[in-house]
Coordinates of C-alpha atoms in Angstrom, one line a residue:
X1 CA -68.4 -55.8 -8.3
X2 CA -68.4 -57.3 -5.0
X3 CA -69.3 -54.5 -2.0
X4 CA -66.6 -52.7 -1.4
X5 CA -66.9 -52.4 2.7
X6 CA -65.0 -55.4 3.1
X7 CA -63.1 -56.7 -0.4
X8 CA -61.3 -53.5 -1.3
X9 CA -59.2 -51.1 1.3
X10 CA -58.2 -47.6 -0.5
X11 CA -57.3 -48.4 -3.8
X12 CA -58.5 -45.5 -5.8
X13 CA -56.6 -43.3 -7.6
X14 CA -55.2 -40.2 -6.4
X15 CA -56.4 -37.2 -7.6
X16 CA -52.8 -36.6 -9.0
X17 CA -52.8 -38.9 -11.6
X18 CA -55.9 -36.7 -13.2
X19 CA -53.0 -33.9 -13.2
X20 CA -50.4 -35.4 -14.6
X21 CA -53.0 -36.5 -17.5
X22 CA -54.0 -32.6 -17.9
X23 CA -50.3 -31.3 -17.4
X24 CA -49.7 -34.1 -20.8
X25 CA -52.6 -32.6 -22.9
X26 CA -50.7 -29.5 -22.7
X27 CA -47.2 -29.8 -22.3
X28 CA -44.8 -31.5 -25.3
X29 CA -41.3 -32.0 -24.0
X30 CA -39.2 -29.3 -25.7
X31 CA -35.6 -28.2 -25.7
X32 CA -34.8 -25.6 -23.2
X33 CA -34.6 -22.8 -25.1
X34 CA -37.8 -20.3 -23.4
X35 CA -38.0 -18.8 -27.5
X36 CA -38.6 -21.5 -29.4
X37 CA -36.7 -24.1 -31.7
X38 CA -36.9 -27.4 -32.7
X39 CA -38.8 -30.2 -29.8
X40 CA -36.2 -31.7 -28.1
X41 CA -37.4 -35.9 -28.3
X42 CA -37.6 -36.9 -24.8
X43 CA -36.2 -40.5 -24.1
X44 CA -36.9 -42.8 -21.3
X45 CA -34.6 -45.5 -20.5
X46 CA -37.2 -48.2 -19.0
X47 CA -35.5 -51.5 -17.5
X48 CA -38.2 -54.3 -17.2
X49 CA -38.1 -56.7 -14.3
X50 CA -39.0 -59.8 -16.8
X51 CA -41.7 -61.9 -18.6
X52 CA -43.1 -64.0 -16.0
X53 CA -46.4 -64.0 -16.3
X54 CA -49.8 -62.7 -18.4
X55 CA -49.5 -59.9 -16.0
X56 CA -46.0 -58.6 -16.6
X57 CA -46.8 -59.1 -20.6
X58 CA -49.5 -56.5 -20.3
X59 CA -47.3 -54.1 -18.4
X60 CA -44.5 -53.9 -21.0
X61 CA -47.3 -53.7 -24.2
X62 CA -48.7 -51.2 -22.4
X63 CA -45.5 -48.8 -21.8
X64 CA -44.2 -49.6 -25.2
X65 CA -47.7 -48.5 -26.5
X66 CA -47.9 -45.4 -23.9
X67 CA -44.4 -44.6 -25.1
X68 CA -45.4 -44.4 -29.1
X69 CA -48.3 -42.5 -28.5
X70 CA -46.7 -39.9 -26.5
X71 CA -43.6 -40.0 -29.1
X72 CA -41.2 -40.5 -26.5
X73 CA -38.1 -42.6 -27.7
X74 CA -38.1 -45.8 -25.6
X75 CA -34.9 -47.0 -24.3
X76 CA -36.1 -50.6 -23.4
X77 CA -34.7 -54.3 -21.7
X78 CA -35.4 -57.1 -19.7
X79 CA -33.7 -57.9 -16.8
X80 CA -34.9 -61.6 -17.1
X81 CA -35.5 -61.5 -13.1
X82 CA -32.1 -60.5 -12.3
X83 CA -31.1 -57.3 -9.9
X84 CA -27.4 -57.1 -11.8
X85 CA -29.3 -57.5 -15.6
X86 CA -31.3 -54.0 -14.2
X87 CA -28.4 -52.3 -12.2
X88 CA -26.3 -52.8 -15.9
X89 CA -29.1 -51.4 -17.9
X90 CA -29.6 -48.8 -15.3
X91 CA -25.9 -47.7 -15.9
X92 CA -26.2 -48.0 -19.8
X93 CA -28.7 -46.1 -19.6
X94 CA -26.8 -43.4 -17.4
X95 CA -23.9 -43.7 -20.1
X96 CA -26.3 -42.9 -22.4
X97 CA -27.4 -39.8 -21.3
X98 CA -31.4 -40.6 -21.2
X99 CA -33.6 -37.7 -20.0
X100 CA -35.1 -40.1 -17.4
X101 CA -34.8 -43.8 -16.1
X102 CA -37.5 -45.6 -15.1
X103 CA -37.8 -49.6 -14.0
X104 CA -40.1 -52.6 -12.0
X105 CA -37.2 -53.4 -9.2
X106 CA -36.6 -57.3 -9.6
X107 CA -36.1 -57.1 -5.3
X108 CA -36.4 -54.1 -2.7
X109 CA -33.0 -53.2 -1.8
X110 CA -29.6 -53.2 -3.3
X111 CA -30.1 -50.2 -5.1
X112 CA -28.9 -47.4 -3.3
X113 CA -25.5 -47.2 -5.1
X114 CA -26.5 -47.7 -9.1
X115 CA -29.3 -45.0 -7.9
X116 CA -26.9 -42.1 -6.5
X117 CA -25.1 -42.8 -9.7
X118 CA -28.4 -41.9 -11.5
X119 CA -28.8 -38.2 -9.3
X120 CA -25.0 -37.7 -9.2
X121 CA -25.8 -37.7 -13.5
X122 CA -29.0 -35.3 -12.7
X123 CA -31.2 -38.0 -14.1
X124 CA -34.7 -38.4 -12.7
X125 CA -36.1 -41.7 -11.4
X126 CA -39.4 -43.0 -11.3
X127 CA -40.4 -46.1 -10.0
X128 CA -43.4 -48.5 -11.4
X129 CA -45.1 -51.3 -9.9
X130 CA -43.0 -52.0 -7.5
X131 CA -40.9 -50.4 -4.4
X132 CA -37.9 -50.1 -3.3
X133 CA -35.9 -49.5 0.0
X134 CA -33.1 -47.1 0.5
X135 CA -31.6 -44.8 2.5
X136 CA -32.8 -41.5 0.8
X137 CA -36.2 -41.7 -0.9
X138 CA -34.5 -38.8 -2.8
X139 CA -33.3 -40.9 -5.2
X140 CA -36.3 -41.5 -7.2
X141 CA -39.2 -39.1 -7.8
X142 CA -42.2 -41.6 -7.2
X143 CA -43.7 -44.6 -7.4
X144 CA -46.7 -45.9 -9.7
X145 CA -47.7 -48.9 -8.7
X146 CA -50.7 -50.9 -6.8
X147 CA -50.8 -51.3 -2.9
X148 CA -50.1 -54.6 -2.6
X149 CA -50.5 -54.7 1.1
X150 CA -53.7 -54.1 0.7
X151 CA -53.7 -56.9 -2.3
X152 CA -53.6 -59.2 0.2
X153 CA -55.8 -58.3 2.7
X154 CA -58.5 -57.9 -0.3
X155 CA -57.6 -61.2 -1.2
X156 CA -57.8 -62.8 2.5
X157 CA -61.7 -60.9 2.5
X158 CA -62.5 -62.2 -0.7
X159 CA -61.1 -66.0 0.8
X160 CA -63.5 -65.3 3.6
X161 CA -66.3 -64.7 1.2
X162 CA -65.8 -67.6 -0.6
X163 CA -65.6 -69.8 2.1
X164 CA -68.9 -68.5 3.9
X165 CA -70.6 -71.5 4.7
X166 CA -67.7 -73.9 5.3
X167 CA -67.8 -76.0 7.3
X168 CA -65.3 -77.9 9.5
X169 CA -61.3 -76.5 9.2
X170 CA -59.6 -74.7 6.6
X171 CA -56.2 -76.2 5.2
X172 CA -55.2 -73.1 3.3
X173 CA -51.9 -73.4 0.9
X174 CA -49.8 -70.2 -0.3
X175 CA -48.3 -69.3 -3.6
X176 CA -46.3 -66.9 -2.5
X177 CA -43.7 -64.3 -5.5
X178 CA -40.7 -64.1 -6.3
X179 CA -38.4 -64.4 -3.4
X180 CA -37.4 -60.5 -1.7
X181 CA -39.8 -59.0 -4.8
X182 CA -42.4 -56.4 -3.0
X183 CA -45.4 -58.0 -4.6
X184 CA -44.5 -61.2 -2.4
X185 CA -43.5 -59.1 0.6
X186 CA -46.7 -57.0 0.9
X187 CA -49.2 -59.4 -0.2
X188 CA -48.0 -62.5 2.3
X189 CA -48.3 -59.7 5.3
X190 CA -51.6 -58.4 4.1
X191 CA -53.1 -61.9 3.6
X192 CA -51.8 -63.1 7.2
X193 CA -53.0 -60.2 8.8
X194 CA -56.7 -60.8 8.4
X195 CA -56.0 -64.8 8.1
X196 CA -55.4 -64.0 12.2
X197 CA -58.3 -62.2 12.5
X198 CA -60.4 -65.0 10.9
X199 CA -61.8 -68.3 12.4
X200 CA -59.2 -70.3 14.0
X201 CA -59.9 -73.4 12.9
X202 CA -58.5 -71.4 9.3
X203 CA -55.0 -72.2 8.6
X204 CA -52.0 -71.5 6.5
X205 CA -50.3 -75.4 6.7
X206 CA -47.5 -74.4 3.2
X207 CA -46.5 -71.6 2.1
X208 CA -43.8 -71.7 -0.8
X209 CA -42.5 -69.4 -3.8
X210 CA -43.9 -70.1 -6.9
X211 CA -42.1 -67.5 -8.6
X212 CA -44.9 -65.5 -10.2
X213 CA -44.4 -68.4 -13.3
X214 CA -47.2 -70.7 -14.5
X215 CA -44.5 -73.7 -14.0
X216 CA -43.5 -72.6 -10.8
X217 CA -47.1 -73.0 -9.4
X218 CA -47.6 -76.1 -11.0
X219 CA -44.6 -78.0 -9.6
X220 CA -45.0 -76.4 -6.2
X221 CA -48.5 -77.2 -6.1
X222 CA -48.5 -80.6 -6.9
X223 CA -45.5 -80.6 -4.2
X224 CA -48.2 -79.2 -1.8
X225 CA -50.5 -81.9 -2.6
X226 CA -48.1 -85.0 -2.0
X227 CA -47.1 -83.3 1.5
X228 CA -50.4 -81.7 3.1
X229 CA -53.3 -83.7 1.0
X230 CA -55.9 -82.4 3.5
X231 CA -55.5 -78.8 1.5
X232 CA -58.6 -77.3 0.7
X233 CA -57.7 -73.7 0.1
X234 CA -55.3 -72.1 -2.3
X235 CA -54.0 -68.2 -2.0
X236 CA -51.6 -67.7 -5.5
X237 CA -50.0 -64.6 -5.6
X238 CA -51.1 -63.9 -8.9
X239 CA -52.9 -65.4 -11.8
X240 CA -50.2 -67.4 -13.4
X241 CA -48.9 -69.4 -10.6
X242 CA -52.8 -70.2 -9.7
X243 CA -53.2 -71.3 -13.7
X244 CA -50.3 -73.6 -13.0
X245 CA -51.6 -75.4 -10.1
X246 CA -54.8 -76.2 -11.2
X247 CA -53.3 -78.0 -13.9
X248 CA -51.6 -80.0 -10.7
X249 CA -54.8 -80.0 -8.5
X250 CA -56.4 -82.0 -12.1
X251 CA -53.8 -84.1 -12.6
X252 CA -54.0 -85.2 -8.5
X253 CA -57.9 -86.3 -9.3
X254 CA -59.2 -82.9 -7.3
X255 CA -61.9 -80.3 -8.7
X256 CA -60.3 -76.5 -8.3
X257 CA -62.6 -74.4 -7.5
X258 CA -64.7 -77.2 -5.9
X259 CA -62.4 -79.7 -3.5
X260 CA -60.0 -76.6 -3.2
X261 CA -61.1 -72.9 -3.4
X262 CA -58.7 -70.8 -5.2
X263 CA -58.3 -67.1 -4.9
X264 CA -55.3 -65.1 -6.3
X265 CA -54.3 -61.3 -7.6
X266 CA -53.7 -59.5 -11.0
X267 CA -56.9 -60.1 -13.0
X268 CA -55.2 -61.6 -16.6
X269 CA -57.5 -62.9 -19.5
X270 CA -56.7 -66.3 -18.4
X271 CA -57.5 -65.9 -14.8
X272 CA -60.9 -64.7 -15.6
X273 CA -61.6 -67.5 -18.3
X274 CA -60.3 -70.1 -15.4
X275 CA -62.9 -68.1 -13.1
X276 CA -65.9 -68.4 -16.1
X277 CA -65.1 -72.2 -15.9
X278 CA -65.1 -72.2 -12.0
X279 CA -61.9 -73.2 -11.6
X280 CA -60.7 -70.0 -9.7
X281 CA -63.0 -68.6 -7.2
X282 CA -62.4 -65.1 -7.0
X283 CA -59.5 -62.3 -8.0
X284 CA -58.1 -59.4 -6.4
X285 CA -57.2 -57.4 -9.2
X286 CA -53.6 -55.6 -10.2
X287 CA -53.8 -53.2 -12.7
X288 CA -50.3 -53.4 -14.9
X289 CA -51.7 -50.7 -17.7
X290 CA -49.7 -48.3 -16.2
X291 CA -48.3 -47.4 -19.0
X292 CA -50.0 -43.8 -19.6
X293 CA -49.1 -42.8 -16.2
X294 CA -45.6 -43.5 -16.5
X295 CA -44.8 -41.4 -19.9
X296 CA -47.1 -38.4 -18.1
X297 CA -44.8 -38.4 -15.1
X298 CA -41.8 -38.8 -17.1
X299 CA -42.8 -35.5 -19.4
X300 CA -43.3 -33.6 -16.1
X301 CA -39.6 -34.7 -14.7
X302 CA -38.0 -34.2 -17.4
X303 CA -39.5 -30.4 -17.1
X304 CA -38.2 -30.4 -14.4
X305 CA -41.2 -30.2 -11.7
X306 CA -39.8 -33.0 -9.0
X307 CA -43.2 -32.4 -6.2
X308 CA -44.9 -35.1 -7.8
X309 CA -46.4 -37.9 -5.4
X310 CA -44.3 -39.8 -3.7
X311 CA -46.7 -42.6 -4.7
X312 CA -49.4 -42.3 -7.6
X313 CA -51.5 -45.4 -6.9
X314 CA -53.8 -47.6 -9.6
X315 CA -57.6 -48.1 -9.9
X316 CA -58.3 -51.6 -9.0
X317 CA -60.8 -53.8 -8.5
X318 CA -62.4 -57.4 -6.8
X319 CA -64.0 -60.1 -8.8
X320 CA -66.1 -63.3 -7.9
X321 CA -67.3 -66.1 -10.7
X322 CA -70.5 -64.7 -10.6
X323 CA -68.9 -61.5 -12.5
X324 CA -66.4 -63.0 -14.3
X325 CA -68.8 -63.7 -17.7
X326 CA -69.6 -60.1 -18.0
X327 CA -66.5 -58.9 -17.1
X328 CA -64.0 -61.0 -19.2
X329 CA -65.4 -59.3 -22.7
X330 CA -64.3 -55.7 -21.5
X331 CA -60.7 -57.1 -19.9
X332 CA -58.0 -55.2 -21.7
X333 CA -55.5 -57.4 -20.4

């Protein structure tokens, strides 16, 4: 992996995450009764932002397959990118009396309401991958997710690196999320942050959502290319939409990789096969297995301990083609 001074800003783990995996080795959710009886089956009502990408594919396998391991009965849907698909399941899961609700917000805010609804019922929240804003941070009990602030600016470090050497200006095109999404949010302020810092002959010239989908990125690259033609650097906000525009950087007679470097975030299968063909350049990894974390918080909630970490962060990493080949063998996702 590439050196860590400057591709990677505080990403590791909290130490908390190693106690919530203890606190799972030796705890079963049970019914409340201190002298015994039958285990009570603990069930998590999970509301999924979508199916967008490689990335958010991995994420649901891997809380379905945290779920089954950990017996927990999973109460699961899709909110197909739509805030009022999650706020319904959100109250259907409330009707149904679920020990504790859990969900990837579609967009920050509009929440506050469906979420005192949740505490008035005295069921716990947890957050995962993505944040929320609202009035009382009471109403969930944390958040497991990546940094994606710092996704960006890992990403604008690792644009630096591959551009060491360039000469003459940079004509730099953005990918940006899903419109209001915090993915989208933090990553396009981490990015511009140390874009300002850089050389100022470096430029963003377009910026436009893409909306975390494979077709999105096509058609808005290839949008990109009839408009600014002098672009000769891509950020993509995650794999998918990057996959989509090289298909449109090909089709426009251009080399990715070559005539336009391409960096982007999650760290998918595909992503590192396009980087093992030299298509993208380098990836700021998002971890979505966060699957293991999520049903070890929710078996501490539902005991009722609430001083969890107000935000359990993942393990991620940065990757360049010249580690892609060893790398893409061990990729569980």
């Amino acid at each position: 992996m590439l050196n860590r001074r400057h591709f990677l800003t505080g990403t590791a783990a909290v130490a908390a995450t190693g106690a919530l995996a203890a606190c799972a080795k030796t705890n079963n959710t049970t019914s409340a009764s201190s002298t015994g009886g039958a285990a009570k089956t603990l069930t998590l009502g999970f509301s999924q932002v979508g199916s967008e990408s490689g990335w958010r594919a991995a994420n649901t396998q891997s809380v379905k397959d945290a779920a089954a391991a950990a017996g927990i009965n999973l109460k699961f849907s899709d909110a197909e990118q739509k805030q009022e698909n999650q706020i319904a399941a959100i109250r259907s899961y409330i009707q149904q009396k679920v020990d504790v609700i859990s969900f990837s917000p579609v967009v920050v805010t509009g929440w506050d309401t469906v979420l005192q609804e949740a505490k008035a019922a005295k069921i716990p929240v947890i957050l995962t991958d993505r944040s929320v804003d609202v009035s009382d941070p009471s109403l969930y009990v944390t958040l497991i997710g990546s940094d994606f602030e710092a996704e960006g600016e890992r990403a604008a470090h690792l644009m630096e690196h591959v551009l060491q050497g360039h000469t003459g200006p940079v004509n730099l095109a953005q990918l940006e999320g899903t419109t209001g999404s915090a993915p989208a949010i933090d990553r396009t302020k981490g990015f511009a942050k140390v874009m300002a810092a850089s050389d100022p002959t470096w430029k963003i010239v377009v910026t436009q959502t893409g909306n975390f989908t494979r077709d999105g990125g096509k058609q808005v690259m290839a949008a990109f290319l009839q408009s600014h033609p002098e672009i000769n650097a891509l950020f993509a906000q995650n794999d998918d939409m990057a996959l989509g525009a090289i298909q449109a950087i090909e089709a426009a007679g251009k080399k990715p990789g070559v005539d336009i470097k391409i960096v982007s975030c999650d760290g998918v299968h595909d992503g590192f096969v396009a980087m093992t063909q030299g298509k993208i350049n380098a990836i700021a990894e998002c971890n979505p297995l966060l699957g293991p974390q999520l049903m070890d918080a929710a078996k501490q909630v539902a005991a009722g301990k609430t001083d969890l970490p107000k935000w359990i962060k993942t393990k991620e990493s940065d990757f360049t083609q010249d580690q892609a080949a060893a790398a893409l063998p061990t990729r569980k996702y």
